[in-house]
mmCIF file of C-alpha atoms (C1' of nucleotides) in Angstrom:
data_model
loop_
_atom_site.group_PDB
_atom_site.id
_atom_site.type_symbol
_atom_site.label_atom_id
_atom_site.label_comp_id
_atom_site.label_asym_id
_atom_site.label_seq_id
_atom_site.Cartn_x
_atom_site.Cartn_y
_atom_site.Cartn_z
ATOM 1 C CA MET A 418 130.493 119.162 327.560
ATOM 2 C CA ALA A 419 132.492 119.175 330.881
ATOM 3 C CA TYR A 420 135.862 117.846 331.443
ATOM 4 C CA TRP A 421 137.129 115.744 334.474
ATOM 5 C CA LEU A 422 140.084 113.904 335.894
ATOM 6 C CA PHE A 423 139.851 110.390 337.238
ATOM 7 C CA LYS A 424 142.770 109.261 339.511
ATOM 8 C CA SER A 425 143.639 105.690 340.169
ATOM 9 C CA GLU A 426 146.481 103.802 341.556
ATOM 10 C CA PRO A 427 147.640 101.512 338.746
ATOM 11 C CA SER A 428 148.038 98.634 341.093
ATOM 12 C CA THR A 429 144.392 98.889 342.036
ATOM 13 C CA TRP A 430 142.877 99.894 338.525
ATOM 14 C CA SER A 431 145.180 100.616 335.588
ATOM 15 C CA TRP A 432 144.658 102.284 332.219
ATOM 16 C CA ASP A 433 145.332 98.837 330.585
ATOM 17 C CA GLN A 434 142.473 97.310 332.735
ATOM 18 C CA GLN A 435 140.222 100.116 331.556
ATOM 19 C CA VAL A 436 141.167 99.627 327.953
ATOM 20 C CA ALA A 437 140.413 95.878 328.307
ATOM 21 C CA LYS A 438 136.815 96.748 329.244
ATOM 22 C CA GLY A 439 136.290 98.250 325.698
ATOM 23 C CA ASP A 440 133.370 100.313 324.840
ATOM 24 C CA ALA A 441 131.217 98.689 327.550
ATOM 25 C CA GLY A 442 133.262 100.554 329.988
ATOM 26 C CA GLU A 443 133.384 100.014 333.671
ATOM 27 C CA GLU A 444 132.030 101.443 336.911
ATOM 28 C CA TRP A 445 134.392 104.052 338.625
ATOM 29 C CA ASP A 446 133.460 102.471 341.884
ATOM 30 C CA GLY A 447 134.946 102.614 345.340
ATOM 31 C CA VAL A 448 134.937 106.412 345.732
ATOM 32 C CA ARG A 449 133.996 107.160 349.434
ATOM 33 C CA ASN A 450 134.570 110.914 349.266
ATOM 34 C CA TYR A 451 131.569 113.384 349.177
ATOM 35 C CA GLN A 452 133.294 115.905 347.025
ATOM 36 C CA ALA A 453 134.330 113.238 344.409
ATOM 37 C CA ARG A 454 130.876 111.728 344.470
ATOM 38 C CA ASN A 455 129.288 115.182 343.972
ATOM 39 C CA PHE A 456 131.403 115.695 340.875
ATOM 40 C CA MET A 457 130.394 112.347 339.475
ATOM 41 C CA ARG A 458 126.680 113.327 339.950
ATOM 42 C CA GLU A 459 127.352 116.375 337.826
ATOM 43 C CA MET A 460 128.697 114.290 334.925
ATOM 44 C CA LYS A 461 126.785 113.862 331.775
ATOM 45 C CA LEU A 462 126.853 111.188 329.072
ATOM 46 C CA GLY A 463 129.680 112.087 326.659
ATOM 47 C CA ASP A 464 131.695 114.086 329.103
ATOM 48 C CA ARG A 465 135.495 113.515 328.707
ATOM 49 C CA GLY A 466 138.005 112.861 331.319
ATOM 50 C CA PHE A 467 141.642 112.313 331.769
ATOM 51 C CA PHE A 468 142.850 108.978 333.383
ATOM 52 C CA TYR A 469 145.707 109.681 335.746
ATOM 53 C CA HIS A 470 147.919 107.107 337.319
ATOM 54 C CA SER A 471 148.895 108.128 340.978
ATOM 55 C CA GLN A 472 151.761 106.934 343.148
ATOM 56 C CA LYS A 473 154.851 105.852 341.150
ATOM 57 C CA GLU A 474 153.751 107.064 337.763
ATOM 58 C CA LYS A 475 151.977 110.263 338.473
ATOM 59 C CA SER A 476 150.916 110.895 334.933
ATOM 60 C CA VAL A 477 147.963 111.461 332.786
ATOM 61 C CA VAL A 478 147.968 108.417 330.581
ATOM 62 C CA GLY A 479 144.744 108.725 328.471
ATOM 63 C CA ILE A 480 141.352 109.950 327.682
ATOM 64 C CA VAL A 481 138.009 108.506 328.909
ATOM 65 C CA GLU A 482 134.392 109.234 328.211
ATOM 66 C CA VAL A 483 131.518 108.938 330.586
ATOM 67 C CA CYS A 484 129.236 106.252 329.331
ATOM 68 C CA ALA A 485 126.777 105.996 332.152
ATOM 69 C CA GLU A 486 125.599 108.737 334.433
ATOM 70 C CA ALA A 487 125.677 108.468 338.318
ATOM 71 C CA HIS A 488 124.049 105.347 339.739
ATOM 72 C CA PRO A 489 124.430 103.311 342.926
ATOM 73 C CA ASP A 490 127.981 101.968 343.475
ATOM 74 C CA SER A 491 127.626 98.207 343.268
ATOM 75 C CA THR A 492 130.525 97.694 345.606
ATOM 76 C CA THR A 493 128.536 98.807 348.635
ATOM 77 C CA ASP A 494 125.021 98.644 350.104
ATOM 78 C CA ASP A 495 125.564 102.107 351.542
ATOM 79 C CA PRO A 496 123.117 104.269 349.417
ATOM 80 C CA ARG A 497 125.263 107.351 349.960
ATOM 81 C CA TRP A 498 127.872 106.216 347.274
ATOM 82 C CA GLU A 499 127.262 106.469 343.681
ATOM 83 C CA CYS A 500 129.456 106.325 340.595
ATOM 84 C CA VAL A 501 129.541 106.746 336.851
ATOM 85 C CA ASP A 502 130.866 104.342 334.153
ATOM 86 C CA ILE A 503 133.696 105.365 331.939
ATOM 87 C CA LYS A 504 135.270 103.906 328.847
ATOM 88 C CA ALA A 505 138.713 104.385 327.368
ATOM 89 C CA ILE A 506 138.887 106.584 324.301
ATOM 90 C CA ARG A 507 142.527 106.758 323.525
ATOM 91 C CA ARG A 508 146.011 106.545 325.041
ATOM 92 C CA PHE A 509 148.192 109.602 325.230
ATOM 93 C CA THR A 510 150.976 109.520 322.674
ATOM 94 C CA GLU A 511 153.124 110.940 325.530
ATOM 95 C CA PRO A 512 152.176 110.567 329.145
ATOM 96 C CA VAL A 513 151.938 113.874 330.886
ATOM 97 C CA SER A 514 153.658 113.712 334.207
ATOM 98 C CA LEU A 515 152.820 115.754 337.329
ATOM 99 C CA ASN A 516 156.170 117.406 336.931
ATOM 100 C CA ASP A 517 155.234 118.564 333.392
ATOM 101 C CA ILE A 518 152.012 119.920 334.702
ATOM 102 C CA LYS A 519 153.698 121.832 337.580
ATOM 103 C CA ALA A 520 156.144 123.213 335.164
ATOM 104 C CA GLU A 521 153.368 125.000 333.194
ATOM 105 C CA GLU A 522 152.259 128.286 334.576
ATOM 106 C CA ALA A 523 148.865 127.910 332.842
ATOM 107 C CA LEU A 524 148.238 124.646 334.828
ATOM 108 C CA ALA A 525 149.165 125.966 338.328
ATOM 109 C CA GLU A 526 145.595 126.207 339.357
ATOM 110 C CA MET A 527 144.699 122.719 338.564
ATOM 111 C CA VAL A 528 142.907 120.774 341.380
ATOM 112 C CA LEU A 529 145.485 118.020 340.784
ATOM 113 C CA VAL A 530 148.224 120.562 341.984
ATOM 114 C CA LYS A 531 146.118 122.303 344.593
ATOM 115 C CA ASN A 532 144.435 119.348 346.179
ATOM 116 C CA SER A 533 146.350 116.222 345.231
ATOM 117 C CA ARG A 534 144.249 113.965 347.281
ATOM 118 C CA LEU A 535 140.872 114.438 345.482
ATOM 119 C CA SER A 536 140.372 111.355 343.321
ATOM 120 C CA VAL A 537 137.602 112.791 341.029
ATOM 121 C CA GLN A 538 137.962 116.449 339.984
ATOM 122 C CA PRO A 539 136.839 118.990 337.443
ATOM 123 C CA VAL A 540 139.247 120.247 334.556
ATOM 124 C CA THR A 541 138.608 123.494 332.629
ATOM 125 C CA GLU A 542 138.532 123.500 328.905
ATOM 126 C CA ALA A 543 141.815 125.465 328.773
ATOM 127 C CA GLU A 544 143.468 122.975 330.978
ATOM 128 C CA TRP A 545 142.076 119.988 328.913
ATOM 129 C CA ARG A 546 143.449 121.599 325.607
ATOM 130 C CA LYS A 547 146.812 122.311 327.270
ATOM 131 C CA ILE A 548 147.407 118.844 328.597
ATOM 132 C CA CYS A 549 146.229 117.246 325.377
ATOM 133 C CA ALA A 550 148.833 119.366 323.577
ATOM 134 C CA LEU A 551 151.432 118.194 326.103
ATOM 135 C CA GLY A 552 150.444 114.586 325.430
ATOM 136 C CA GLN A 553 150.597 115.113 321.755
ATOM 137 C CA THR A 554 147.081 113.826 321.600
ATOM 138 C CA GLU A 555 143.825 115.011 319.966
ATOM 139 C CA PRO A 556 141.660 116.816 322.542
ATOM 140 C CA ASP A 557 138.340 115.270 321.078
ATOM 141 C "C1'" DG B 1176 159.072 105.004 354.518
ATOM 142 C "C1'" DC B 1177 157.812 109.401 355.999
ATOM 143 C "C1'" DC B 1178 154.803 113.086 356.586
ATOM 144 C "C1'" DA B 1179 151.639 116.762 355.187
ATOM 145 C "C1'" DA B 1180 147.054 117.451 353.971
ATOM 146 C "C1'" DC B 1181 142.613 116.288 354.294
ATOM 147 C "C1'" DG B 1182 138.300 113.908 355.651
ATOM 148 C "C1'" DT B 1183 135.707 111.488 358.971
ATOM 149 C "C1'" DT B 1184 134.265 110.005 363.462
ATOM 150 C "C1'" DG B 1185 132.805 110.424 368.038
ATOM 151 C "C1'" DG B 1186 132.936 112.431 372.668
ATOM 152 C "C1'" DC B 1187 131.695 116.300 375.044
ATOM 153 C "C1'" DG C 386 128.139 122.164 367.036
ATOM 154 C "C1'" DC C 387 133.051 122.013 368.161
ATOM 155 C "C1'" DC C 388 137.184 119.918 368.043
ATOM 156 C "C1'" DA C 389 140.667 116.196 369.057
ATOM 157 C "C1'" DA C 390 141.853 111.895 367.468
ATOM 158 C "C1'" DC C 391 142.387 108.956 364.094
ATOM 159 C "C1'" DG C 392 142.719 107.021 359.287
ATOM 160 C "C1'" DT C 393 143.843 107.547 354.434
ATOM 161 C "C1'" DT C 394 145.975 109.294 350.432
ATOM 162 C "C1'" DG C 395 149.667 110.467 347.638
ATOM 163 C "C1'" DG C 396 153.860 113.182 346.666
ATOM 164 C "C1'" DC C 397 158.445 113.214 347.924
#
DNA sequence: GCCAACGTTGGC
DNA sequence: GCCAACGTTGGC
């Protein structure tokens, strides 16, 4: 199983909206970046991801699961763009802020730190476990 | 609100 | 195929 991070501006699509979709999940649509799309193409059913709020909050707020593999993005006719569906699994007991992450030497190589603009990105298992620990939340 | 970083576009 | 110009994102 692989681990990922999904970034969203809460004013556009928030954790609460994701939770409201329940187990049916929702398309992670609107991605118009090849790198991000390619990562979504690599995702398998059951892969886990962090849900990160950008902008004002800048925190990992919960865990999601891939519930549909890559398919055409319904928000565009352009066949280049695909997306996966994700569903909320659980909220972090404590949100883990970007500051918290930057303060951890073990997390210094995270894509979130190195390339803050990439909206869909891979997370290593070590990073996954570390951030779950910081969030006082079960990793699986 | 600013600006750095990055990606994309289009002219040559 | 290069690169300048431009647009967007997101942290500060």
